[in-house]
Amino acid sequence: MEEPSQVKRAIIDSSAGAISGGISRTVTSPLDVIKIRFQVQLEPTSSWALLRKDLVITAPSKYTGMLQASKDILREEGFKGFWRGNVPALLMVMPYTAIQFTVLHKLKTLASGSSKTENHTNLSPYLSYVSGALAGCAATVGSYPFDLLRTILASQGEPKVYPNMRSAFMDIIQTRGFQGMYAGLSPTLVEIVPYAGLQFGTYDTFKRWASAWNHNRYSHTTGDDSISSFQLFLCGLAAGTCAKLVCHPLDVVKKRFQIEGLQRHPRYGARVEHRAYSNMYDAVHRIFRAEGWAGLYKGIIPSTIKAAPAGAVTFVAYELVSDWLESLT
């Protein structure tokens, strides 16, 4: 088959990336909302942490577990509460995944000398990790303001502090200036390098293993070593889980910087005061001192549960949509 032109290839990659990202974000939004509520809560988010004597606990915890948080959100905000902030999330994730997959495919094309996706499978793990990390950085910078608005809207419950994106945007500009739209970008970029590198690198590694396993099992009967949609799902699931477990503390730090100094309704606990953290290292140190190791892993359970299907849905949807778009050309 003739290789598609660079412009056509870029359109296919960006379209498939945007669609797959939107689908994944919408499907996993409830887990994302719970995760964000945990991450921005300064009080303990697990009942066992309340028993510790060395932690500074200034007020009762609003959320102390996934089940309790789910019940509270459902009772106080209804089902729509689980999709709070989904509009800016879609506005964020669609350009994010579009940029990510476009840059990723371009880097792999340069490395392999071919724009065909099937020719990228044999790239070394090192190149897959580097390509994924660079693609993640480019996508983060391009879509970051929407990520910040998503965090702010998803972190609030009822009554709302910010009724819509516009009110949140205006308060950020008035409170922190235009640079406030990029609050937390540094820990995000530090996080995205290992996260995207691990996600894409392990995904390609698992795909190679799946292909080799299929070859050994089926080549003598059908001669087909192609990877099934279910295997792609498992590869994406494993890749997302591995990346999230390693990088979660940086995600907590990022969320704290994003809501720093902004309004927060008292019923949801203490707010992160303006300039509470001087830099990323200081944030890690202060969170650890005030909240313990558990503070750096707040939201890890819903985050891990979300990362697996999110990664799987994103990769499978991307592969299927990309193949479908290629078939139309």
Coordinates of C-alpha atoms in Angstrom, one line a residue:
M1 CA 0.0 0.0 0.0
E2 CA 1.3 3.5 -0.9
E3 CA 2.3 5.5 2.1
P4 CA 0.0 8.5 2.9
S5 CA 1.3 12.0 2.3
Q6 CA 2.7 13.9 5.3
V7 CA -0.2 16.3 5.5
K8 CA -2.8 13.4 5.2
R9 CA -0.9 11.4 7.8
A10 CA -0.9 14.4 10.2
I11 CA -4.6 14.8 9.7
I12 CA -5.2 11.1 10.4
D13 CA -3.1 11.1 13.5
S14 CA -4.5 14.3 15.0
S15 CA -8.1 13.3 14.2
A16 CA -7.7 9.8 15.6
G17 CA -5.9 11.2 18.7
A18 CA -8.5 13.8 19.4
I19 CA -11.4 11.3 19.1
S20 CA -9.8 8.7 21.2
G21 CA -8.9 11.2 23.8
G22 CA -12.4 12.5 24.0
I23 CA -13.9 9.1 24.3
S24 CA -11.4 8.0 27.0
R25 CA -11.9 11.2 29.0
T26 CA -15.7 11.0 29.0
V27 CA -15.8 7.3 30.0
T28 CA -13.4 7.8 32.9
S29 CA -14.6 11.2 34.1
P30 CA -16.2 9.9 37.4
L31 CA -12.9 8.4 38.6
D32 CA -11.1 11.6 37.5
V33 CA -13.4 13.8 39.6
I34 CA -13.0 11.6 42.7
K35 CA -9.2 11.6 42.2
I36 CA -9.1 15.4 41.9
R37 CA -11.2 15.8 45.0
F38 CA -8.8 13.6 47.0
Q39 CA -5.7 15.3 45.6
V40 CA -6.7 18.9 46.5
Q41 CA -8.0 18.0 50.0
L42 CA -5.5 18.9 52.6
E43 CA -7.1 16.7 55.2
P44 CA -6.6 12.9 55.2
T45 CA -8.5 11.0 52.5
S46 CA -8.4 7.6 54.3
S47 CA -9.9 6.7 57.7
W48 CA -6.7 5.0 58.9
A49 CA -4.7 8.2 58.4
L50 CA -7.0 9.8 61.0
L51 CA -5.5 7.6 63.7
R52 CA -2.0 8.9 63.1
K53 CA -0.7 11.2 65.9
D54 CA 2.1 12.9 63.9
L55 CA -0.1 14.5 61.2
V56 CA -1.5 18.0 61.5
I57 CA -5.3 17.7 61.1
T58 CA -7.0 21.1 61.2
A59 CA -10.6 20.1 60.3
P60 CA -12.7 17.0 59.6
S61 CA -12.2 15.3 56.3
K62 CA -14.8 15.8 53.6
Y63 CA -13.8 12.6 51.7
T64 CA -12.3 9.5 53.4
G65 CA -12.7 6.8 50.8
M66 CA -13.9 6.1 47.3
L67 CA -17.2 4.6 48.2
Q68 CA -18.0 7.4 50.7
A69 CA -16.9 10.1 48.2
S70 CA -19.0 8.5 45.5
K71 CA -22.1 8.5 47.7
D72 CA -21.5 12.1 48.8
I73 CA -21.1 13.4 45.3
L74 CA -24.2 11.5 44.1
R75 CA -26.3 12.7 47.0
E76 CA -25.1 16.3 46.9
E77 CA -24.6 16.9 43.2
G78 CA -26.4 14.1 41.3
F79 CA -25.0 12.1 38.5
K80 CA -23.8 15.2 36.7
G81 CA -21.4 15.8 39.5
F82 CA -19.3 12.9 38.3
W83 CA -18.8 14.8 35.0
R84 CA -18.0 18.1 36.6
G85 CA -15.3 19.9 34.6
N86 CA -15.7 17.5 31.6
V87 CA -16.2 20.3 29.1
P88 CA -12.7 21.9 29.7
A89 CA -11.4 18.3 30.1
L90 CA -12.6 17.6 26.5
L91 CA -11.3 20.9 25.3
M92 CA -8.0 19.9 26.9
V93 CA -7.7 16.3 26.1
M94 CA -8.7 16.6 22.4
P95 CA -5.9 19.0 21.4
Y96 CA -3.6 17.2 23.9
T97 CA -4.0 13.8 22.3
A98 CA -4.1 15.2 18.8
I99 CA -0.8 16.9 19.4
Q100 CA 0.6 14.0 21.3
F101 CA -0.1 11.3 18.6
T102 CA 0.8 13.6 15.7
V103 CA 4.2 14.5 17.3
L104 CA 4.7 10.8 18.3
H105 CA 4.0 9.5 14.8
K106 CA 6.3 12.2 13.3
L107 CA 9.2 11.3 15.6
K108 CA 8.7 7.6 14.9
T109 CA 8.6 8.3 11.2
L110 CA 11.9 10.1 11.4
A111 CA 13.4 7.3 13.4
S112 CA 12.1 4.4 11.2
G113 CA 12.2 6.2 7.8
S114 CA 8.6 5.1 7.2
S115 CA 5.2 6.7 7.9
K116 CA 3.5 3.3 8.1
T117 CA 2.4 2.5 11.7
E118 CA 3.2 -1.2 11.3
N119 CA 6.9 -0.3 10.6
H120 CA 7.1 1.5 13.9
T121 CA 6.7 -1.7 16.0
N122 CA 10.3 -2.7 15.6
L123 CA 11.7 0.6 17.0
S124 CA 14.0 0.1 20.0
P125 CA 12.4 0.7 23.4
Y126 CA 14.8 3.6 24.0
L127 CA 13.4 5.5 20.9
S128 CA 9.8 4.6 22.0
Y129 CA 10.4 6.1 25.4
V130 CA 12.1 9.3 24.1
S131 CA 9.4 9.8 21.4
G132 CA 6.6 9.4 23.9
A133 CA 8.2 11.8 26.4
L134 CA 8.8 14.5 23.8
A135 CA 5.3 14.1 22.4
G136 CA 3.8 14.4 25.9
C137 CA 5.7 17.6 26.6
A138 CA 4.5 19.2 23.3
A139 CA 0.9 18.2 24.0
T140 CA 1.1 19.5 27.6
V141 CA 2.2 23.0 26.7
G142 CA -0.4 23.2 24.0
S143 CA -3.4 22.3 26.1
Y144 CA -2.4 23.3 29.7
P145 CA -4.8 26.1 30.4
F146 CA -7.8 23.8 29.8
D147 CA -6.2 21.2 32.2
L148 CA -6.0 23.9 34.9
L149 CA -9.7 24.9 34.3
R150 CA -10.7 21.3 34.4
T151 CA -9.0 20.8 37.8
I152 CA -10.6 23.9 39.3
L153 CA -14.1 23.0 38.1
A154 CA -13.8 19.3 39.0
S155 CA -12.5 20.1 42.5
Q156 CA -15.5 22.1 43.5
G157 CA -18.8 20.6 44.6
E158 CA -22.1 22.3 45.7
P159 CA -22.5 25.1 46.2
K160 CA -20.3 26.1 43.3
V161 CA -17.6 28.7 43.7
Y162 CA -17.2 29.0 40.0
P163 CA -20.5 28.5 38.0
N164 CA -18.7 28.1 34.6
M165 CA -15.4 28.2 32.8
R166 CA -15.6 31.9 32.2
S167 CA -15.9 32.8 35.9
A168 CA -13.0 30.6 36.8
F169 CA -10.9 32.0 34.0
M170 CA -11.7 35.6 35.0
D171 CA -10.8 34.9 38.7
I172 CA -7.5 33.3 37.8
I173 CA -6.6 36.3 35.6
Q174 CA -7.6 38.8 38.3
T175 CA -5.9 36.8 41.1
R176 CA -2.7 35.5 39.5
G177 CA -2.5 37.2 36.1
F178 CA -2.1 35.5 32.7
Q179 CA 0.8 33.4 33.9
G180 CA -1.7 31.9 36.4
M181 CA -3.1 29.9 33.5
Y182 CA 0.1 28.0 33.6
A183 CA 0.4 27.4 37.3
G184 CA 1.8 24.0 38.0
L185 CA 3.3 23.6 34.5
S186 CA 6.8 22.8 35.8
P187 CA 5.9 19.8 37.9
T188 CA 3.6 18.8 35.0
L189 CA 6.4 18.7 32.5
V190 CA 8.7 16.9 35.0
E191 CA 5.9 14.4 35.4
I192 CA 5.0 14.0 31.8
V193 CA 8.5 13.0 30.7
P194 CA 8.6 9.8 32.7
Y195 CA 4.8 9.3 32.4
A196 CA 4.6 9.6 28.7
G197 CA 7.9 7.8 28.2
L198 CA 6.8 4.9 30.4
Q199 CA 3.3 4.8 28.8
F200 CA 4.3 4.8 25.2
G201 CA 7.5 2.8 25.8
T202 CA 5.8 0.1 27.8
Y203 CA 2.9 0.0 25.3
D204 CA 5.2 -0.6 22.4
T205 CA 7.1 -3.2 24.5
F206 CA 3.9 -5.1 25.4
K207 CA 2.8 -4.9 21.7
R208 CA 6.0 -6.5 20.6
W209 CA 5.6 -9.2 23.2
A210 CA 2.0 -9.8 22.1
S211 CA 3.1 -10.0 18.5
A212 CA 5.9 -12.5 19.3
W213 CA 3.5 -14.6 21.4
N214 CA 0.9 -14.7 18.5
H215 CA 3.7 -15.6 16.1
N216 CA 4.9 -18.5 18.3
R217 CA 1.3 -19.7 18.9
Y218 CA -0.4 -19.2 15.6
S219 CA 2.2 -19.0 12.9
H220 CA 2.3 -22.8 12.3
T221 CA -1.5 -22.9 11.9
T222 CA -2.8 -19.7 10.4
G223 CA 0.4 -17.7 9.7
D224 CA -1.2 -14.7 11.4
D225 CA 0.6 -12.9 14.2
S226 CA -1.5 -9.7 14.1
I227 CA -2.5 -8.2 17.4
S228 CA -6.2 -8.4 18.4
S229 CA -8.2 -5.5 19.8
F230 CA -8.4 -7.3 23.1
Q231 CA -4.6 -7.6 23.2
L232 CA -4.3 -3.9 22.4
F233 CA -6.6 -3.2 25.3
L234 CA -4.5 -5.3 27.6
C235 CA -1.3 -3.5 26.4
G236 CA -2.8 -0.1 26.9
L237 CA -4.1 -1.1 30.3
A238 CA -0.7 -2.3 31.5
A239 CA 1.1 0.7 30.1
G240 CA -1.3 3.2 31.7
T241 CA -1.1 1.4 35.1
C242 CA 2.7 1.3 35.1
A243 CA 3.1 5.0 34.2
K244 CA 0.6 6.2 36.8
L245 CA 2.0 4.3 39.8
V246 CA 5.4 5.8 39.2
C247 CA 4.4 9.4 38.5
H248 CA 1.4 10.0 40.8
P249 CA 3.2 12.1 43.5
L250 CA 4.0 14.7 40.9
D251 CA 0.4 14.8 39.8
V252 CA -0.6 15.7 43.4
V253 CA 2.0 18.5 43.5
K254 CA 0.6 19.8 40.1
K255 CA -2.9 19.9 41.4
R256 CA -1.9 21.8 44.5
F257 CA -0.2 24.5 42.4
Q258 CA -3.2 24.7 40.1
I259 CA -5.6 25.6 42.9
E260 CA -3.1 27.6 45.0
G261 CA -4.7 30.8 46.3
L262 CA -8.1 30.3 44.6
Q263 CA -11.5 30.3 46.4
R264 CA -12.7 27.1 48.0
H265 CA -16.0 26.5 49.8
P266 CA -15.4 25.9 53.6
R267 CA -17.4 22.6 53.6
Y268 CA -14.7 21.0 51.4
G269 CA -11.9 21.7 53.8
A270 CA -8.9 24.1 54.0
R271 CA -7.7 25.7 50.8
V272 CA -4.2 25.9 49.5
E273 CA -3.1 29.4 50.4
H274 CA -1.4 31.8 47.9
R275 CA 2.3 31.0 47.6
A276 CA 1.9 28.1 50.0
Y277 CA 4.8 26.4 48.1
S278 CA 7.8 28.2 46.8
N279 CA 8.8 25.5 44.3
M280 CA 8.3 21.9 43.4
Y281 CA 10.8 20.5 46.0
D282 CA 9.2 22.7 48.7
A283 CA 5.8 21.4 47.8
V284 CA 6.9 17.8 48.1
H285 CA 8.6 18.5 51.4
R286 CA 5.6 20.4 52.9
I287 CA 3.0 17.9 51.8
F288 CA 5.1 15.0 53.2
R289 CA 5.7 16.9 56.5
A290 CA 2.0 17.8 57.0
E291 CA 0.3 14.8 55.4
G292 CA 2.9 12.0 55.4
W293 CA 3.5 9.6 52.5
A294 CA -0.2 9.2 52.1
G295 CA -0.4 12.9 51.2
L296 CA 1.8 12.3 48.1
Y297 CA -0.4 9.4 47.0
K298 CA -3.8 10.9 47.7
G299 CA -6.1 9.7 44.9
I300 CA -3.8 6.9 43.9
I301 CA -6.6 4.3 44.0
P302 CA -9.1 6.0 41.7
S303 CA -6.1 7.3 39.7
T304 CA -4.8 3.7 39.1
I305 CA -8.3 2.4 38.5
K306 CA -8.8 5.2 36.0
A307 CA -5.4 5.0 34.3
A308 CA -5.9 1.4 33.2
P309 CA -9.1 1.8 31.3
A310 CA -8.2 5.3 30.2
G311 CA -4.9 4.1 28.6
A312 CA -6.6 1.1 27.1
V313 CA -9.6 3.0 25.7
T314 CA -7.3 5.7 24.3
F315 CA -4.9 3.3 22.5
V316 CA -7.6 1.0 21.2
A317 CA -9.8 3.9 20.0
Y318 CA -6.7 5.5 18.4
E319 CA -5.7 2.3 16.6
L320 CA -9.3 1.6 15.3
V321 CA -10.0 5.2 14.3
S322 CA -6.7 5.6 12.6
D323 CA -7.2 2.3 10.6
W324 CA -10.7 3.5 9.7
L325 CA -9.5 6.9 8.5
E326 CA -6.7 5.3 6.5
S327 CA -9.2 3.0 4.8
L328 CA -11.1 6.1 3.6
T329 CA -8.1 7.6 1.9

